[in-house]
Tab-separated table of C-alpha atoms and ligand atoms in Angstrom:
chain	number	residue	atom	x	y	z
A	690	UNK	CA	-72.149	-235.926	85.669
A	691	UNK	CA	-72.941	-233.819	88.459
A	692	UNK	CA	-72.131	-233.988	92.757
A	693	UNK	CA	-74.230	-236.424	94.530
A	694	UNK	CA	-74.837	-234.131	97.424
A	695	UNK	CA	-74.983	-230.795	95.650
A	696	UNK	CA	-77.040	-231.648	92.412
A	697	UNK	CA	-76.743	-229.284	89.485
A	698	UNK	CA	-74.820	-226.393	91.341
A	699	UNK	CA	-72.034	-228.737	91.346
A	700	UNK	CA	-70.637	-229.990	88.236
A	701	UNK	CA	-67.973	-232.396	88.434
A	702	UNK	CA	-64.353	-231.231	88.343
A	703	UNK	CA	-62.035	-233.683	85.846
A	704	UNK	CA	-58.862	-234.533	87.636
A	705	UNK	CA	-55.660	-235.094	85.561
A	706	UNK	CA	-52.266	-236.955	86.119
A	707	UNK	CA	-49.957	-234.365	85.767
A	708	UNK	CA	-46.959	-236.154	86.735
A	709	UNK	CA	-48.057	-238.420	83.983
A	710	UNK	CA	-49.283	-235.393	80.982
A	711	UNK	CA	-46.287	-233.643	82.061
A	712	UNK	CA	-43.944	-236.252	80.255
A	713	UNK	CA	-46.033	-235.914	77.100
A	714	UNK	CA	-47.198	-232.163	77.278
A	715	UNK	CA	-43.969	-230.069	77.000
A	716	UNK	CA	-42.967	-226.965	75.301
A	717	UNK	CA	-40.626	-228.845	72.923
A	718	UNK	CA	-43.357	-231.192	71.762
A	719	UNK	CA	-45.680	-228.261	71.181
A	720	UNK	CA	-43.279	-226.199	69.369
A	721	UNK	CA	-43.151	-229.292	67.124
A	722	UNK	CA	-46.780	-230.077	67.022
A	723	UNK	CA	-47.856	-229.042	63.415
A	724	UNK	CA	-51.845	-229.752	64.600
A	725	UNK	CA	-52.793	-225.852	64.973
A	726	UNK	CA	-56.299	-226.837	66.242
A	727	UNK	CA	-57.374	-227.005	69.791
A	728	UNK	CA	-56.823	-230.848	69.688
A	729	UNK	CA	-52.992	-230.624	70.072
A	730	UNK	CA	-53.575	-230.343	73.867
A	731	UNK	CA	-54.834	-233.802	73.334
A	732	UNK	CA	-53.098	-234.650	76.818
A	733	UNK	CA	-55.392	-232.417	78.737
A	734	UNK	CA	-58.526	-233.701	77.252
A	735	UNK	CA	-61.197	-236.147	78.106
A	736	UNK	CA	-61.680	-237.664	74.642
A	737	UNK	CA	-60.195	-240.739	73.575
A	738	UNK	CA	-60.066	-239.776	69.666
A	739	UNK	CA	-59.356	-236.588	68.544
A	740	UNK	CA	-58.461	-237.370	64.873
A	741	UNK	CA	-62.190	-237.288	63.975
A	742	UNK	CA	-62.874	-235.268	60.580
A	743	UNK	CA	-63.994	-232.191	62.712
A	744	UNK	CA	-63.825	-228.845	61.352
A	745	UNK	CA	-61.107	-227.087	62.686
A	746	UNK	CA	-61.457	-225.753	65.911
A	747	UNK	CA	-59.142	-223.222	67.767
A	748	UNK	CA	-56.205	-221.920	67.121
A	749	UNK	CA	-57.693	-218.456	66.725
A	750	UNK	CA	-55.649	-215.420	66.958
A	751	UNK	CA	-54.195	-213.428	69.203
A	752	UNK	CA	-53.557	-209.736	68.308
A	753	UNK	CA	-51.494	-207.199	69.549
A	754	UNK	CA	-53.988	-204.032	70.076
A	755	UNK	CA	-52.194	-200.525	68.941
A	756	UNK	CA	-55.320	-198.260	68.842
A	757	UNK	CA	-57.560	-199.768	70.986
A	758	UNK	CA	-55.382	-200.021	73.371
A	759	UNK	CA	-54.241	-196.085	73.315
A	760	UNK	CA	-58.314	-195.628	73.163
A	761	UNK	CA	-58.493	-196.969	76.500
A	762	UNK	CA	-55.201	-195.951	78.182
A	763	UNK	CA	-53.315	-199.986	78.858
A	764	UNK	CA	-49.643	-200.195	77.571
A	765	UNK	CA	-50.155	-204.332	76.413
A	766	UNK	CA	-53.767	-205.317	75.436
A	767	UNK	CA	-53.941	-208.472	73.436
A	768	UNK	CA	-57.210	-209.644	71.718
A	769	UNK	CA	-58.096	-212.987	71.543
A	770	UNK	CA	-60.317	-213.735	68.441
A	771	UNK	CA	-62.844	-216.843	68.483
A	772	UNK	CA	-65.061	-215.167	66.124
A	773	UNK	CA	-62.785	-217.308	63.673
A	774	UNK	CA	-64.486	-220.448	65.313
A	775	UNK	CA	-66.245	-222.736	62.339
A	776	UNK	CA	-69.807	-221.640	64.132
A	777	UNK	CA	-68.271	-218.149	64.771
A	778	UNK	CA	-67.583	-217.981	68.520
A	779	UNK	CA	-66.387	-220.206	71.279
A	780	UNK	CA	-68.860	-222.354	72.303
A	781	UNK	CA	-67.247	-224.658	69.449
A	782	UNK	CA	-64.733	-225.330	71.936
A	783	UNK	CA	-67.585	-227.166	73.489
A	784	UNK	CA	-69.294	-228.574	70.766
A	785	UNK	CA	-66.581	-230.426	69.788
A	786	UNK	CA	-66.154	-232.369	72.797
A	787	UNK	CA	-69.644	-233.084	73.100
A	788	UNK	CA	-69.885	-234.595	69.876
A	789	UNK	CA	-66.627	-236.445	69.800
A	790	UNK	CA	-68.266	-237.939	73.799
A	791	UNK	CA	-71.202	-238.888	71.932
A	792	UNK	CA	-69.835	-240.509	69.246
A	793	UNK	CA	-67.464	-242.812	71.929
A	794	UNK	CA	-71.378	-244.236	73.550
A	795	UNK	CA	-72.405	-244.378	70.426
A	796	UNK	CA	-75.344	-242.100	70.503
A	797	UNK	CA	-77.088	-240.741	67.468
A	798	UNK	CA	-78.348	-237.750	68.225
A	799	UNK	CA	-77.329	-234.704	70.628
A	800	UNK	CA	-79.308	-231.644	72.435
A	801	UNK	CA	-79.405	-228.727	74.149
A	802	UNK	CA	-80.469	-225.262	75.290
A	803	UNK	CA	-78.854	-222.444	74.669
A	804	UNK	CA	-79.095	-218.915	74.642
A	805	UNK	CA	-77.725	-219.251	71.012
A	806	UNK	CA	-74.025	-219.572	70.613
A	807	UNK	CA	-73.735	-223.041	71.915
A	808	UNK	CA	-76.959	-224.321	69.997
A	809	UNK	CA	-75.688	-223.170	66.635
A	810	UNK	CA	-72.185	-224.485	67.453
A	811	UNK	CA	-73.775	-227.787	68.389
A	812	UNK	CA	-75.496	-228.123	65.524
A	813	UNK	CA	-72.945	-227.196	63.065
A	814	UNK	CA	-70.578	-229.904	64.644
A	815	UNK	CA	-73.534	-232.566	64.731
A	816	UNK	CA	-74.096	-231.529	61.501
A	817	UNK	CA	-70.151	-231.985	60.249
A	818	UNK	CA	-70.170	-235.543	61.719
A	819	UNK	CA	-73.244	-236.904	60.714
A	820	UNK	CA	-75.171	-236.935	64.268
A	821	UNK	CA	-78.912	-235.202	64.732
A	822	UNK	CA	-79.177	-232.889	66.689
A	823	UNK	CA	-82.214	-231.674	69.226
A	824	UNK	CA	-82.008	-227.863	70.258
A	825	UNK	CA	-84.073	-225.888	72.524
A	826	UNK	CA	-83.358	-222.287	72.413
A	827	UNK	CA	-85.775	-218.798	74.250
A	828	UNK	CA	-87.628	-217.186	71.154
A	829	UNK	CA	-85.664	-214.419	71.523
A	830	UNK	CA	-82.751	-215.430	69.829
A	831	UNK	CA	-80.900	-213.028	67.418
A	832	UNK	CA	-81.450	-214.137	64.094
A	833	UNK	CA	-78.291	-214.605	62.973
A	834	UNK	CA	-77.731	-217.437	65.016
A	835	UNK	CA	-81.460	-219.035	64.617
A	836	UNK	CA	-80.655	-219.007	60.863
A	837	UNK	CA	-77.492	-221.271	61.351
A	838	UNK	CA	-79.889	-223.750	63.175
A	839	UNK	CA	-81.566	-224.161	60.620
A	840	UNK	CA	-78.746	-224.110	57.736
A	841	UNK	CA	-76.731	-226.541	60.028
A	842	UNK	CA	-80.166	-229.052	59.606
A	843	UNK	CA	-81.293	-229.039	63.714
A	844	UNK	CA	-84.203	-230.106	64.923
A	845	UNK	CA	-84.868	-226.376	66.628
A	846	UNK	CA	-87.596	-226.202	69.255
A	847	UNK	CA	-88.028	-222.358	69.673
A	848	UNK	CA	-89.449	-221.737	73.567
A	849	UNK	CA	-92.045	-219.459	74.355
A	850	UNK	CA	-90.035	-218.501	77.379
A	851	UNK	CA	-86.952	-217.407	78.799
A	852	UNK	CA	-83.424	-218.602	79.140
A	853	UNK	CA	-84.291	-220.309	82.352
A	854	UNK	CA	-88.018	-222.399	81.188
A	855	UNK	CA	-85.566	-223.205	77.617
A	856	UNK	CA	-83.415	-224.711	80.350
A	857	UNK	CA	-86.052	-227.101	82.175
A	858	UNK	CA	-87.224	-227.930	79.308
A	859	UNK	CA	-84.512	-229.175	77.465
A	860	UNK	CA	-83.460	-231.329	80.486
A	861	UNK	CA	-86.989	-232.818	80.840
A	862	UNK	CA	-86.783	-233.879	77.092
A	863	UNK	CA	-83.119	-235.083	77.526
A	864	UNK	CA	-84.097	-237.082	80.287
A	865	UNK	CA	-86.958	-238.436	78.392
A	866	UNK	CA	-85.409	-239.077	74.994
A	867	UNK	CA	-82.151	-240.260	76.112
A	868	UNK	CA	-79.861	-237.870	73.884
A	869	UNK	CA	-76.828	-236.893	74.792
A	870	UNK	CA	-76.339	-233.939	76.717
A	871	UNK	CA	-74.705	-230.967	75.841
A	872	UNK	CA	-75.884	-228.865	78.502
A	873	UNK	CA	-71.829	-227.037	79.623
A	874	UNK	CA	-73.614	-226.830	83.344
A	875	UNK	CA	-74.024	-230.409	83.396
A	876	UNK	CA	-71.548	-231.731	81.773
A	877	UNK	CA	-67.786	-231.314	82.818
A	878	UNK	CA	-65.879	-232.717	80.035
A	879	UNK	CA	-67.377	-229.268	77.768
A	880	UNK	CA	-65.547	-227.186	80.432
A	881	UNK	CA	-62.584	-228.933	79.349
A	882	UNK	CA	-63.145	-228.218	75.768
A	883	UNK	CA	-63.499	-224.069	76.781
A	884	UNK	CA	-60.658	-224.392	79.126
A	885	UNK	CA	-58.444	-224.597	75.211
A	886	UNK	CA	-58.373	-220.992	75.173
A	887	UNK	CA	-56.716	-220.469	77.991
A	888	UNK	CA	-53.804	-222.680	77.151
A	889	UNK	CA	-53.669	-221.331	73.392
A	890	UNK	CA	-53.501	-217.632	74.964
A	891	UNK	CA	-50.559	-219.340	77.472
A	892	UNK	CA	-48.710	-220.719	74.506
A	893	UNK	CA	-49.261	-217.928	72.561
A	894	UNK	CA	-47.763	-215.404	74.565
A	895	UNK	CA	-44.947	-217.339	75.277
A	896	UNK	CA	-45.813	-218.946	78.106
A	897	UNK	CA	-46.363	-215.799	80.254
A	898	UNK	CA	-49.827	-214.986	80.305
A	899	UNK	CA	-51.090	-211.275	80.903
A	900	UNK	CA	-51.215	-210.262	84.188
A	901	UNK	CA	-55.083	-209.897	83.588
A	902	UNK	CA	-57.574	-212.264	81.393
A	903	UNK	CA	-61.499	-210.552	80.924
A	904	UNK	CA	-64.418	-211.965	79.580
A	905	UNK	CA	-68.122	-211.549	79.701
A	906	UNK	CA	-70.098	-214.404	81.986
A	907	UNK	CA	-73.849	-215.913	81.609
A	908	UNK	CA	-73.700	-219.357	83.024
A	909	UNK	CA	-70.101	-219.059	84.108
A	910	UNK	CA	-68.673	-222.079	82.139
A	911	UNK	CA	-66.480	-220.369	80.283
A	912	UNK	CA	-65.034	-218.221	82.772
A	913	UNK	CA	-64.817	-221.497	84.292
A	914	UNK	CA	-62.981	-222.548	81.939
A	915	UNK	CA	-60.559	-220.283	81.544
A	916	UNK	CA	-59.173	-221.229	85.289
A	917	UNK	CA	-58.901	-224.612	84.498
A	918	UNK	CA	-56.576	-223.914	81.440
A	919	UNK	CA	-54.159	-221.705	83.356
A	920	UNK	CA	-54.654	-224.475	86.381
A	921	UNK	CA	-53.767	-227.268	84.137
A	922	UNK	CA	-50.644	-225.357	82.982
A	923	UNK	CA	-49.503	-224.212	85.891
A	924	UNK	CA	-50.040	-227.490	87.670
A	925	UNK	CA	-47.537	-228.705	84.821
A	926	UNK	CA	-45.203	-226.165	84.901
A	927	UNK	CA	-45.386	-225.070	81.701
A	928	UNK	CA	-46.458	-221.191	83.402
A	929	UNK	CA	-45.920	-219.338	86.746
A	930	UNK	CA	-48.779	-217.537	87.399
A	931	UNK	CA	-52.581	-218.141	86.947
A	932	UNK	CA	-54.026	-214.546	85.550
A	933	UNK	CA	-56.521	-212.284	87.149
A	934	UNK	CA	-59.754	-213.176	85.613
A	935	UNK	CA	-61.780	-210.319	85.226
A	936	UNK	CA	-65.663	-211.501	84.456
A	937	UNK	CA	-67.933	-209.000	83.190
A	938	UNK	CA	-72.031	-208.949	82.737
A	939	UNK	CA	-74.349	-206.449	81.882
A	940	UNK	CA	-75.852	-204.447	84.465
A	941	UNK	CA	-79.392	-205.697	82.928
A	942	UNK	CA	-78.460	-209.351	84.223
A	943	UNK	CA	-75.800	-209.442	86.884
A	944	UNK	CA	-76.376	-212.647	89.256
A	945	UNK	CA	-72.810	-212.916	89.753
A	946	UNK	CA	-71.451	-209.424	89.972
A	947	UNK	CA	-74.179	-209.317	92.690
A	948	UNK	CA	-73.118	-212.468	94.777
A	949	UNK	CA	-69.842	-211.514	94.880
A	950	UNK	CA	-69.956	-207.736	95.693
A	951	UNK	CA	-72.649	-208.921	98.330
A	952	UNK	CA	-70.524	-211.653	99.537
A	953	UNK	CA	-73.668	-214.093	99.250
A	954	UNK	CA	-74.969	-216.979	97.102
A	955	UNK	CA	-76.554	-215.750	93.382
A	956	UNK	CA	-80.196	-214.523	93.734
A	957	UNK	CA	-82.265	-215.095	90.371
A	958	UNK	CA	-82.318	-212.075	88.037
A	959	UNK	CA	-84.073	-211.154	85.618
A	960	UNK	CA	-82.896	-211.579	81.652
A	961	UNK	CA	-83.112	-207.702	81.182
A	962	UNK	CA	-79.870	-206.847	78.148
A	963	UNK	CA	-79.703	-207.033	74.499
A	964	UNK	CA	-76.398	-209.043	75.103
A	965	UNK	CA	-78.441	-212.883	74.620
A	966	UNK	CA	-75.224	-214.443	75.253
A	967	UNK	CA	-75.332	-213.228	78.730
A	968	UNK	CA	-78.970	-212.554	79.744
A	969	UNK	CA	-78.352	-215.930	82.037
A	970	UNK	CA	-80.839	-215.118	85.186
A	971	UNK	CA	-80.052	-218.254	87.140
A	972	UNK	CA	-75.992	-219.028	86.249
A	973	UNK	CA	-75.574	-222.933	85.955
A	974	UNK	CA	-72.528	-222.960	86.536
A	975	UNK	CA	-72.260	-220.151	89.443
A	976	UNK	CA	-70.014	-221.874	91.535
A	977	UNK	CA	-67.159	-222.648	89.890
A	978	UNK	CA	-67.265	-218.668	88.420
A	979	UNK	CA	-67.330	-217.625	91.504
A	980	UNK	CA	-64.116	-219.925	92.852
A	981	UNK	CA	-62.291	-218.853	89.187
A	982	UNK	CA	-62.370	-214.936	90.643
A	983	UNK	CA	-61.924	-215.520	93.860
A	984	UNK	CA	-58.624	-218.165	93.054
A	985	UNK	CA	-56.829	-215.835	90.485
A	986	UNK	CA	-57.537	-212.849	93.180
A	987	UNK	CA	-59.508	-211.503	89.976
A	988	UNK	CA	-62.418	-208.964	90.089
A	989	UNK	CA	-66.171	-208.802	88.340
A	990	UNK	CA	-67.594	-205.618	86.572
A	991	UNK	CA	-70.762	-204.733	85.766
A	992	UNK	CA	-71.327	-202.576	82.056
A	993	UNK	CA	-74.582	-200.838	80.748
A	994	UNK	CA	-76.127	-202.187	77.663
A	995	UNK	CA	-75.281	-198.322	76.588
A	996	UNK	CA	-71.723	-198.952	76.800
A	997	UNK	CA	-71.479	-202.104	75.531
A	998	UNK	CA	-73.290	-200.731	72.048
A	999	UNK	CA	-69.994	-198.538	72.318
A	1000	UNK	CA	-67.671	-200.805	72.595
A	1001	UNK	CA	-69.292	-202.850	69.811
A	1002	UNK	CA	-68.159	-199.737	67.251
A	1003	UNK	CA	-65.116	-198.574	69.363
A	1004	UNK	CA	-63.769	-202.121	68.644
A	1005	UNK	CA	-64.876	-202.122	65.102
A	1006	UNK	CA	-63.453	-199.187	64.224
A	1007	UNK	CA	-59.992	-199.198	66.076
A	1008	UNK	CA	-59.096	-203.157	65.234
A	1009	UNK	CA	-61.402	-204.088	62.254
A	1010	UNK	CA	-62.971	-206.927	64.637
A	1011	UNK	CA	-66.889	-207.442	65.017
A	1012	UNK	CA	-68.192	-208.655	68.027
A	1013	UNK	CA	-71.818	-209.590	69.282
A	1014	UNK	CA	-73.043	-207.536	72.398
A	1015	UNK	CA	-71.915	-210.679	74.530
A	1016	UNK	CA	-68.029	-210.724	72.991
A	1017	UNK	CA	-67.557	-207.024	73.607
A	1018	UNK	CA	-68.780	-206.759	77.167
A	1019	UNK	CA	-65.683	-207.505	78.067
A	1020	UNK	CA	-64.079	-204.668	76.100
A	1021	UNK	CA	-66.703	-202.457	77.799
A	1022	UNK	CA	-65.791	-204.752	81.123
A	1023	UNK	CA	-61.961	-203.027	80.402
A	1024	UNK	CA	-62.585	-199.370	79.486
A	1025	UNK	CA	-64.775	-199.582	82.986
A	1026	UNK	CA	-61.837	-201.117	85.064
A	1027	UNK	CA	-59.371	-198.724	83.629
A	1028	UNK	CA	-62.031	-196.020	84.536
A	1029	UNK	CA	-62.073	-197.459	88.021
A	1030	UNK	CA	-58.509	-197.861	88.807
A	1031	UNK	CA	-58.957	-201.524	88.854
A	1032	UNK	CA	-56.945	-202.199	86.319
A	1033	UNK	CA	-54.252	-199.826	85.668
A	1034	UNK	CA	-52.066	-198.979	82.637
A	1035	UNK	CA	-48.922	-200.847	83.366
A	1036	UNK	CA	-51.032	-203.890	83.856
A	1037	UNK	CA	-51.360	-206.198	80.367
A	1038	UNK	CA	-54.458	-207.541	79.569
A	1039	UNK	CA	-55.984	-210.184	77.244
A	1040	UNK	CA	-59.864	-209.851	76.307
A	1041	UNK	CA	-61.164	-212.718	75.094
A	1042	UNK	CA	-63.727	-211.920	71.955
A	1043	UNK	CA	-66.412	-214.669	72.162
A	1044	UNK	CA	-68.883	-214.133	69.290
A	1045	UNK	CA	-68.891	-212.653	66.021
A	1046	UNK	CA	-70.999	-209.927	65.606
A	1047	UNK	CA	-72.802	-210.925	62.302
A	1048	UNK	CA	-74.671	-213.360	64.290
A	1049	UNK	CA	-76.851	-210.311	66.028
A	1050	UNK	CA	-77.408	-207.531	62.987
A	1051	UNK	CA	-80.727	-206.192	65.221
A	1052	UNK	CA	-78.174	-205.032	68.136
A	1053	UNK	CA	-75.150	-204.001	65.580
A	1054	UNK	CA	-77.773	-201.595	64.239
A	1055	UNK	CA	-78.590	-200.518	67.622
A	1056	UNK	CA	-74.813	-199.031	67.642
A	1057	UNK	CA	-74.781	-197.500	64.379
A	1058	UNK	CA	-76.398	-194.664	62.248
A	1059	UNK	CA	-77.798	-196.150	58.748
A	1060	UNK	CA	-76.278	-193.399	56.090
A	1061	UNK	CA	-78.529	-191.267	54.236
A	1062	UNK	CA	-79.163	-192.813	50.818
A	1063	UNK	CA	-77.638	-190.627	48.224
A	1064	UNK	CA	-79.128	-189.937	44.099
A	1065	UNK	CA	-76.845	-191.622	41.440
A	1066	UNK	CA	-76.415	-188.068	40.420
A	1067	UNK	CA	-72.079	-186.116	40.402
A	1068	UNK	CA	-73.886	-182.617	41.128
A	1069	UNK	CA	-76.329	-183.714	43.969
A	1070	UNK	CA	-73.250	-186.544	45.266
A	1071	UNK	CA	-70.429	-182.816	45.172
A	1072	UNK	CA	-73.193	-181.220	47.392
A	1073	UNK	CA	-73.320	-183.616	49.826
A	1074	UNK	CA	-69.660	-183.922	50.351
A	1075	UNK	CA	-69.967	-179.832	50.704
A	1076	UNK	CA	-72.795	-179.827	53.347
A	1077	UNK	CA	-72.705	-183.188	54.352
A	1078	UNK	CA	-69.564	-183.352	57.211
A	1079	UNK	CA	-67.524	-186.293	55.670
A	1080	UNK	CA	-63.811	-185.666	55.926
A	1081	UNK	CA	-62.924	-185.589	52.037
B	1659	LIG	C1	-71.825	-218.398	75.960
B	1659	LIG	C2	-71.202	-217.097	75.688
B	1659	LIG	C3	-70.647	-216.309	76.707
B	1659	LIG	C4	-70.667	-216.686	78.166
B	1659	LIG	O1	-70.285	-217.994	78.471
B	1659	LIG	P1	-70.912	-218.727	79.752
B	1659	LIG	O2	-70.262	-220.028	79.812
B	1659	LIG	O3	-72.397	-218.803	79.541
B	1659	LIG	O4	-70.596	-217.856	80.928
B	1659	LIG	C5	-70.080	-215.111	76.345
B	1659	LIG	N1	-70.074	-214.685	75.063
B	1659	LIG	C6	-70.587	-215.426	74.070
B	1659	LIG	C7	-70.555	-214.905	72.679
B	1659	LIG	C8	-71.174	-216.643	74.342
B	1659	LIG	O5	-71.732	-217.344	73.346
């Protein structure tokens, strides 16, 4: 699945007929399309059945942001919602092609390593269509998602490691036991399953896509992605513009921010932020990131683990959503670029929301204060309202 010559920094790229799609893919037919799940871009996928009994899969929301957007000073801010995801963030995107690939060779069982997201997605899918699944994930996995693991029935190894030894060893023991491979670096038909948001975001505003597109980046595959959607659909017409992709990591674990403000190829970080989704020292998928800024003229942005607690409650509290540390990077990512110009307010802007924040209650804890417990008592409960500051 990956380049002869380059190895594992260079996954395949699929390559569609568009002349051919384009007679099937049209705005008319997708108006008409009553499938609301990521499967009704069918056409642009690598799987030759899609009417498997999956769970449903895309067809998130897309919300218009009022406050959050006066918050942070940009007249159109949309918000992109994959929280809603059956495993509760993108990665199911992935998932589901992986086990829908599996299922064409026939294989029983499917694995791979994760910093989280796409091991709990993995297994919930395996888990909905009766496959086994293998899953290697760093022991320092939030809870929230190590507990779906195990709900979802996996066969969890937890590594006494980091992101990057999870990695190795996952692909020794896939190489070994002959599962099938999840691994999004490796394989370039999950690319193709992320690359559904991009189109839903297309087709839900209308076919003209915000002039900017920002999301947070650990291995780079769904940043990745992303380009590939608004490739496919511009290739076919259906839009006129690719967006600026915007990719944002924390400033504990920056790789790519780093290669492409130095101009140079990735050097190896270290996994040093609370957002696990991104604490991806050696990107497997650096590459293509890197082409996906540099092709949409887009930017990268590095945010503090600081601000990205911020944005976790700034978001909470202005638009009722809850994301994990990784999903609201990129809201962090946008207060920054407004901050620095790069963006500025007559631009619009989608954020894409990755992970639900339920799945990491350590790090939402980390961005609140737990309320003083109060006695079951009217008189004691009347003082506190009186010397206690809330707004009654
Ligand atoms: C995986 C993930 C990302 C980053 O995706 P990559 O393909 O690793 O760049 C961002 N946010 C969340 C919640 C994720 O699970």
């Amino acid at each position: 699945m990956t380049c002869p010559t380059c190895g594992e920094k260079g996954i395949l790229d699929i390559i569609f007929d568009y002349d051919l799609i384009k007679k099937v893919l049209t705005k008319d037919r997708l108006a008409k399309d009553k499938d609301p799940s990521m499967f009704r871009y069918w056409p642009l996928l690598t799987v030759t059945d899609t009417k498997k009994a999956m769970l449903t899969i895309g067809g998130t929301p897309l919300y218009r942001s009022t406050h959050l957007a006066q918050c942070l000073d940009v007249d159109t801010l949309y918000l992109k919602d994959e929280s809603v995801n059956p495993s509760g963030s993108l990665k199911d995107r992935a998932s589901a092609i992986a086990v829908l690939k599996a299922l064409e060779i026939q294989a029983t069982a499917v694995a791979c390593s994760s910093t989280g997201n796409a091991a709990s997605s993995l297994a919930c899918h395996a888990a909905r269509m009766g496959l086994k699944s293998y899953i290697f994930v760093p022991e320092r996995a939030p809870i929230g998602k190590l507990n779906q693991l195990l709900i979802y029935g996996a066969n969890v190894f937890l590594v006494q490691g980091d992101y990057q030894q999870t990695f190795a060893l996952s692909k020794q023991a896939i190489d070994a036991y002959g599962w099938y491979n999840r691994n999004a670096a490796i394989n370039p038909h999950l690319v193709e399953g992320k690359k559904t948001v991009a189109l839903e975001i297309a087709e839900q505003l209308h076919f003209r896509p915000t002039d900017w597109v920002i999301v947070s980046v650990g291995d780079g595959c769904t940043l990745a992605g992303l380009y590939k959607g608004f490739y496919d659909f511009k290739a076919l017409g259906l839009i006129d513009n690719i967006p600026k992709l915007l990719g944002v990591q924390s400033d504990g674990c920056s790789p790519l921010v780093d290669a492409f403000h130095f101009n140079k190829p990735f050097v190896p970080a270290n996994e040093n932020t609370l957002a696990d989704s991104i604490s991806v020292g050696i990107p497997r998928n650096p590459n293509k990131a890197l082409n996906a800024i540099k092709a949409s003229l887009g930017s990268w942005i590095k945010v503090s683990d600081q601000e990205i607690l911020e944005a976790m409650s700034l978001l909470g509290r202005t638009e009722g959503l809850f994301g994990e540390p990784a999903s609201v990077a990129s809201i962090a990512g946008l207060k920054k670029a407004r901050q620095t110009g790069l963006i500025s307010r007559g631009d619009s802007v989608t954020v894409v929301l990755t992970g639900h924040g339920l799945k990491d209650p350590k790090n939402a804890q980390l961005a609140t204060t737990k309320p003083q417990a109060i006695a079951h008592d009217f008189t004691e409960f009347k003082r506190h309202i009186k010397e206690g500051g809330h707004h009654v």
